[in-house]
Coordinates of C-alpha atoms and ligand atoms in Angstrom, one line a residue:
M1 CA -24.4 16.9 28.2
A2 CA -21.9 15.1 31.0
G3 CA -23.6 14.2 34.0
P4 CA -24.0 11.9 37.0
L5 CA -25.4 9.2 34.6
S6 CA -22.4 9.1 32.0
G7 CA -20.6 5.8 32.0
H8 CA -24.4 3.8 32.9
A9 CA -26.1 1.9 30.5
A10 CA -29.7 3.4 30.8
E11 CA -31.3 -0.6 30.8
T12 CA -29.8 -0.7 34.2
L13 CA -31.6 2.7 35.2
A14 CA -34.9 2.2 37.4
L15 CA -36.4 5.7 36.7
R16 CA -38.8 5.1 39.9
K17 CA -35.6 4.7 41.9
L18 CA -34.1 8.0 40.5
A19 CA -37.4 9.8 41.1
A20 CA -37.8 8.9 44.6
D21 CA -34.1 9.9 45.5
K22 CA -35.7 13.3 45.0
G23 CA -38.9 13.0 46.5
L24 CA -40.5 12.5 43.0
L25 CA -42.8 9.9 42.2
Y26 CA -42.7 8.6 38.7
G27 CA -45.3 6.6 37.1
T28 CA -47.1 5.4 33.3
T29 CA -50.2 4.5 32.3
I30 CA -51.3 1.2 32.0
S31 CA -54.3 -0.5 30.7
A32 CA -56.4 -3.7 31.8
Q33 CA -55.4 -5.4 28.7
Q34 CA -51.5 -4.7 29.0
V35 CA -51.9 -6.0 32.5
T36 CA -53.6 -9.3 31.7
G37 CA -51.8 -9.9 27.7
D38 CA -48.7 -8.2 28.2
P39 CA -45.8 -9.9 30.9
R40 CA -43.0 -8.4 29.7
F41 CA -44.3 -4.8 29.4
V42 CA -45.7 -5.4 32.8
D43 CA -42.3 -6.3 34.1
L44 CA -40.8 -3.2 32.4
V45 CA -43.6 -1.3 34.5
L46 CA -42.6 -2.8 37.2
Q47 CA -39.0 -2.5 37.2
Q48 CA -39.4 1.6 36.2
A49 CA -42.8 2.8 37.6
G50 CA -43.6 4.0 41.3
L51 CA -47.1 4.8 40.0
V52 CA -49.5 3.8 37.7
V53 CA -52.8 5.3 35.7
A54 CA -55.4 3.9 33.9
E55 CA -54.7 5.5 30.4
N56 CA -58.7 4.5 29.9
D57 CA -60.1 2.3 31.7
M58 CA -61.5 4.8 34.5
K59 CA -63.2 7.2 32.2
W60 CA -66.9 7.4 32.3
Q61 CA -68.1 7.0 28.6
V62 CA -65.5 3.8 28.6
M63 CA -66.8 2.0 31.4
N64 CA -70.4 2.8 30.8
R65 CA -70.8 1.2 27.5
G66 CA -74.8 -0.1 28.5
G67 CA -76.1 3.0 29.5
R68 CA -77.3 4.4 32.6
G69 CA -76.7 2.2 35.8
D70 CA -74.9 -0.2 33.3
D71 CA -71.2 0.7 34.4
D72 CA -68.3 -2.2 33.6
Y73 CA -65.7 -2.2 36.6
G74 CA -63.8 -5.0 35.4
P75 CA -61.0 -3.2 33.9
A76 CA -60.5 -0.7 36.3
D77 CA -60.9 -3.0 38.7
T78 CA -58.0 -4.8 37.0
V79 CA -55.6 -1.7 37.0
A80 CA -56.3 -1.1 40.9
A81 CA -55.7 -4.4 41.6
F82 CA -52.5 -4.4 39.9
A83 CA -51.4 -1.1 41.6
L84 CA -52.7 -2.9 45.2
E85 CA -50.6 -6.1 44.8
N86 CA -47.4 -4.4 43.6
D87 CA -47.2 -1.8 46.0
L88 CA -47.5 1.0 43.4
A89 CA -49.3 4.6 44.0
L90 CA -52.3 4.6 41.9
R91 CA -53.5 8.0 40.2
G92 CA -57.5 8.2 39.2
H93 CA -57.9 9.4 35.9
N94 CA -60.6 10.6 35.9
L95 CA -63.9 11.3 37.3
L96 CA -65.4 14.0 35.1
W97 CA -64.4 14.7 31.7
Y98 CA -66.3 16.5 29.0
H99 CA -64.8 14.3 26.2
R100 CA -65.7 11.1 27.4
T101 CA -69.1 11.7 29.1
P102 CA -71.7 9.2 28.3
S103 CA -74.4 10.4 25.7
W104 CA -77.3 10.0 28.3
F105 CA -75.9 12.5 30.3
F106 CA -76.8 15.0 27.6
D107 CA -80.5 14.4 28.1
L108 CA -80.8 15.2 31.5
A109 CA -82.6 18.4 31.1
T110 CA -82.5 19.8 34.7
R111 CA -80.3 20.8 37.4
Q112 CA -81.2 18.4 39.9
E113 CA -80.6 15.4 37.7
Q114 CA -77.5 16.5 36.1
E115 CA -76.2 17.1 39.9
Q116 CA -77.5 13.4 41.3
A117 CA -75.7 12.2 37.8
I118 CA -72.6 13.6 39.1
V119 CA -72.5 13.0 42.4
D120 CA -73.5 8.9 41.7
R121 CA -70.6 8.8 39.2
I122 CA -67.9 10.3 41.8
Q123 CA -69.4 8.5 45.1
Q124 CA -69.5 5.2 43.0
L125 CA -66.3 5.2 41.1
A126 CA -64.3 7.4 44.1
G127 CA -65.8 5.4 46.8
R128 CA -65.0 1.8 45.1
Y129 CA -61.5 2.6 45.7
R130 CA -61.3 4.8 48.8
G131 CA -58.1 4.8 50.4
M132 CA -55.9 3.3 47.3
V133 CA -56.0 6.5 45.4
H134 CA -52.8 8.9 45.2
S135 CA -54.4 11.1 43.6
W136 CA -57.7 12.0 41.4
D137 CA -58.2 14.0 38.3
V138 CA -61.6 14.9 39.4
V139 CA -62.4 17.3 36.5
N140 CA -60.1 16.8 33.4
E141 CA -59.9 19.8 31.4
P142 CA -62.1 22.2 32.6
I143 CA -60.8 25.4 30.7
E144 CA -61.4 26.7 27.0
P145 CA -61.0 30.4 26.9
K146 CA -61.5 30.2 23.0
D147 CA -65.2 29.5 24.0
G148 CA -65.7 33.1 24.7
R149 CA -66.5 33.2 28.3
S150 CA -65.1 35.9 30.8
D151 CA -63.9 33.6 33.1
G152 CA -62.4 31.2 30.4
L153 CA -64.3 28.1 31.3
R154 CA -65.4 25.2 28.7
T155 CA -68.7 25.6 27.8
G156 CA -71.1 22.8 26.9
V157 CA -71.8 19.6 29.0
F158 CA -71.5 20.3 32.9
L159 CA -71.3 24.2 32.6
E160 CA -74.3 24.6 30.2
T161 CA -76.8 23.8 33.2
L162 CA -75.1 23.9 36.2
G163 CA -72.7 26.9 35.8
P164 CA -69.2 26.8 37.0
E165 CA -70.3 25.5 40.6
Y166 CA -70.4 22.3 38.8
L167 CA -66.8 22.1 39.6
D168 CA -67.2 22.6 43.3
L169 CA -69.8 20.2 43.6
A170 CA -67.4 17.7 41.9
Y171 CA -64.4 18.4 44.3
R172 CA -66.3 18.6 47.3
V173 CA -68.1 15.2 46.7
A174 CA -64.8 13.7 45.7
R175 CA -62.9 14.7 49.3
E176 CA -66.1 13.7 51.3
T177 CA -65.9 10.3 49.2
D178 CA -62.0 9.7 49.4
P179 CA -60.6 12.1 51.9
T180 CA -57.2 10.8 51.7
A181 CA -56.6 11.0 47.7
R182 CA -55.0 14.3 46.5
L183 CA -57.5 16.5 44.4
V184 CA -56.4 17.7 41.2
V185 CA -57.3 19.9 38.3
N186 CA -55.8 18.6 34.9
E187 CA -55.2 20.6 31.8
Y188 CA -53.5 20.8 28.7
D189 CA -51.4 23.4 26.5
V190 CA -50.1 25.4 29.4
E191 CA -46.5 24.7 28.5
F192 CA -45.9 27.0 25.7
D193 CA -44.7 30.3 24.7
T194 CA -47.7 31.0 22.7
S195 CA -50.6 34.2 23.2
E196 CA -53.0 31.3 23.0
Q197 CA -51.1 29.3 25.8
E198 CA -50.6 32.3 27.8
A199 CA -54.5 33.1 27.8
R200 CA -55.0 29.5 28.7
R201 CA -52.4 29.7 31.7
T202 CA -54.4 33.3 33.0
V203 CA -57.6 31.4 33.3
L204 CA -56.3 28.7 34.7
L205 CA -54.8 30.3 37.5
K206 CA -57.8 32.3 37.7
L207 CA -59.6 29.3 38.4
L208 CA -57.5 27.8 40.7
E209 CA -57.3 31.1 42.8
R210 CA -61.4 31.2 42.8
M211 CA -61.5 27.6 44.2
R212 CA -58.9 28.6 46.7
R213 CA -60.5 31.3 47.6
S214 CA -64.2 29.8 47.8
G215 CA -62.9 26.6 50.1
T216 CA -63.3 24.2 47.4
P217 CA -61.0 21.2 48.3
L218 CA -58.2 21.0 45.8
D219 CA -54.6 19.9 46.6
A220 CA -52.7 20.0 43.0
V221 CA -52.8 21.1 39.5
G222 CA -52.0 18.6 36.9
I223 CA -49.9 19.9 33.6
Q224 CA -50.1 17.4 30.9
A225 CA -47.3 18.2 29.1
H226 CA -47.8 16.5 25.8
L227 CA -44.4 18.3 24.1
S228 CA -43.4 18.0 20.6
S229 CA -39.8 17.6 19.5
I230 CA -39.7 20.1 16.8
G231 CA -42.4 21.8 14.7
G232 CA -44.4 22.6 17.9
P233 CA -45.0 25.8 19.5
P234 CA -41.7 27.9 20.8
F235 CA -40.9 27.2 24.8
S236 CA -39.4 29.2 26.9
A237 CA -37.7 28.0 30.0
S238 CA -38.5 31.5 32.0
R239 CA -42.3 31.3 30.9
L240 CA -42.8 27.9 32.4
R241 CA -40.6 29.0 35.3
G242 CA -42.9 31.8 36.2
F243 CA -46.0 29.7 35.7
L244 CA -45.1 26.8 38.0
G245 CA -43.7 29.6 40.4
D246 CA -47.5 31.0 40.5
L247 CA -48.8 27.8 40.5
A248 CA -46.9 26.8 44.0
G249 CA -47.8 30.4 45.5
L250 CA -51.4 29.1 45.4
G251 CA -50.2 26.3 47.8
L252 CA -50.8 23.5 45.4
T253 CA -48.5 21.0 44.8
I254 CA -48.1 20.3 40.9
Q255 CA -47.9 17.1 38.9
I256 CA -46.8 16.5 35.3
T257 CA -49.6 13.9 34.5
E258 CA -49.2 13.0 30.3
L259 CA -45.6 13.7 29.5
D260 CA -44.8 12.4 26.0
V261 CA -43.2 14.1 22.9
T262 CA -44.4 13.5 19.3
D263 CA -41.8 13.3 16.7
E264 CA -44.5 14.3 14.1
D265 CA -41.9 17.1 11.8
A266 CA -38.8 15.2 12.9
P267 CA -36.8 13.9 10.3
A268 CA -36.7 10.2 9.4
D269 CA -33.3 9.3 10.7
R270 CA -33.9 7.3 13.8
A271 CA -30.8 8.5 15.7
V272 CA -31.9 12.1 14.9
R273 CA -35.4 12.0 15.8
D274 CA -34.3 9.9 19.2
R275 CA -32.0 12.8 20.1
L276 CA -34.5 15.4 19.2
V277 CA -37.1 13.4 21.2
A278 CA -34.6 13.4 23.7
D279 CA -33.5 17.1 24.0
A280 CA -37.6 18.0 24.3
Y281 CA -37.6 15.9 27.5
S282 CA -34.6 17.5 28.5
R283 CA -35.2 20.8 27.9
F284 CA -38.8 20.9 29.8
L285 CA -37.7 18.7 32.6
D286 CA -34.9 20.7 33.5
V287 CA -37.3 23.5 34.4
A288 CA -39.9 21.7 35.7
L289 CA -37.9 19.8 38.3
D290 CA -36.3 22.7 39.5
E291 CA -39.6 23.6 41.0
P292 CA -39.7 22.0 44.5
A293 CA -43.5 22.0 44.3
V294 CA -43.3 19.6 41.0
K295 CA -43.7 16.2 43.1
M296 CA -44.7 13.9 40.2
V297 CA -43.9 13.1 36.5
V298 CA -46.0 10.6 34.7
T299 CA -45.2 9.7 31.0
W300 CA -48.3 8.9 28.8
G301 CA -47.0 5.5 28.4
L302 CA -43.7 3.8 29.3
S303 CA -42.8 2.0 25.8
D304 CA -43.8 3.4 22.2
R305 CA -45.5 -0.1 21.6
H306 CA -48.7 1.3 23.8
S307 CA -48.8 4.6 23.0
W308 CA -51.8 6.9 21.6
I309 CA -49.3 8.4 19.3
V310 CA -48.9 5.2 17.7
R311 CA -52.0 3.5 15.8
H312 CA -51.4 0.0 17.2
E313 CA -52.9 -2.0 14.1
T314 CA -50.7 -1.0 11.7
H315 CA -48.0 -0.1 14.0
E316 CA -48.1 4.0 11.9
S317 CA -48.0 6.7 13.5
K318 CA -51.1 9.0 13.8
W319 CA -49.3 12.0 13.3
R320 CA -46.1 11.7 11.1
D321 CA -47.1 12.0 7.3
D322 CA -44.4 9.7 6.1
G323 CA -46.2 7.0 8.1
A324 CA -43.2 5.7 10.0
P325 CA -43.9 4.4 13.4
S326 CA -43.4 7.1 16.1
R327 CA -41.0 7.2 19.2
P328 CA -42.6 9.4 21.7
L329 CA -41.6 7.5 25.0
P330 CA -39.0 6.4 27.1
F331 CA -38.5 2.7 26.0
D332 CA -38.9 1.7 22.3
A333 CA -41.2 -1.1 21.1
D334 CA -39.0 -3.6 21.7
L335 CA -38.8 -2.3 25.5
K336 CA -35.2 -1.1 24.8
A337 CA -34.2 2.1 26.6
K338 CA -33.9 5.0 24.2
P339 CA -31.9 8.3 24.5
A340 CA -35.4 10.0 25.7
C341 CA -35.1 7.7 28.9
E342 CA -31.7 8.7 29.5
A343 CA -32.6 12.3 29.4
I344 CA -35.1 11.9 32.1
A345 CA -33.0 9.7 34.5
R346 CA -30.6 12.8 34.1
A347 CA -33.1 15.2 34.4
F348 CA -34.0 13.2 37.7
A349 CA -30.4 12.8 38.7
N350 CA -30.1 16.4 38.5
A351 CA -33.2 17.7 40.3
P352 CA -33.1 19.2 43.5
R353 CA -34.1 17.0 46.6
R354 CA -37.7 17.8 47.4
A355 CA -39.9 16.9 50.4
S356 CA -42.5 14.0 48.8
G357 CA -46.3 15.1 48.1
Ligands
LIG401 C1 -56.1 9.8 25.5 C2 -56.0 7.9 25.5 O1 -54.2 7.7 25.5 C3 -56.2 7.1 24.0 O2 -56.1 6.3 23.9 C4 -57.8 7.7 24.1 O3 -58.4 7.1 22.6 C5 -58.0 9.1 23.8 O4 -57.5 9.5 25.3 N1 -56.0 13.9 27.6 C6 -55.9 13.1 28.5 C7 -55.9 11.5 28.2 O5 -56.2 13.9 29.9 O6 -57.2 10.9 28.9 C8 -56.2 11.3 27.0 O7 -55.6 9.9 27.0 C9 -54.8 12.0 26.2 C10 -55.5 13.6 26.5

């Protein structure tokens, strides 16, 4: 596809600049270990990204290795300081996530104890970085229609004792603690054209509407967008377009928060695989960026050398049967731009300009 970028070497492009020209913020995950241990990768991040998010270092269970009251802020501080020193926007990921809640929380028997633990967690973490955070994923992945509730909320950890109001509590405390951070509900599996994902979209919209109606502070919705090149669920441009329009209709901004593309079912041939991955980025972004409420695109990593889809010790793909290393991100493991990078660059260049947010 010819576009305004043909003729340019992708290496010379800075995604952050192409995004910023359209009022978009482009960013990537990073970790404290990468900040201190991978200077070449850090250079690439500084060249390409206008925002960073800690991939794991701010997750509750990850910080709380030593039991209640014994949180390690070291790695989170490293990531926050890196953002501050380099004038990068910082996403906070995340204050509460069912999947990374410390085990002691599950032993708290009463409503009061659980509420206190949630309030402490939010005040401590969001308070520490007050004024520094562009947006916080306050509750990560709050819905699960398969759990069978009529409101589609995920059962288990927070809901069991506290009921749906745990969400309102969390967002209120987050707002009080850091009034300048945009507050986000972040969700996955709402991008594709399946009945399962349609049910998730319906439930997510209901939750967001309910929060808006009850005056719960909320600014944005995060669409994770973990995509597949081939072999994944079917994609419908009009479905996605309609859903993003519905979200925008609630007065929320939209952030694409964890974009990456698996190549687990793609042929082994690298060039073919890279093309299929790039096409999946294009397909998704061309629709998403048409919606002016979309203000941010974050890829879940920048280089294949640091991706949750690749097992780093062995450099094998977690999900490919043939064990070949996956190539899900814009830059390869040697930090060279791939067709995926050009696809993202082209989508930014072709996107309508919007007010930043
Ligand atoms: C993933 C990280 O990338 C992995 O390193 C970790 O082992 C598990 O979590 N949705 C999210 C992210 O909101 O926090 C997850 O990140 C990926 C799915």
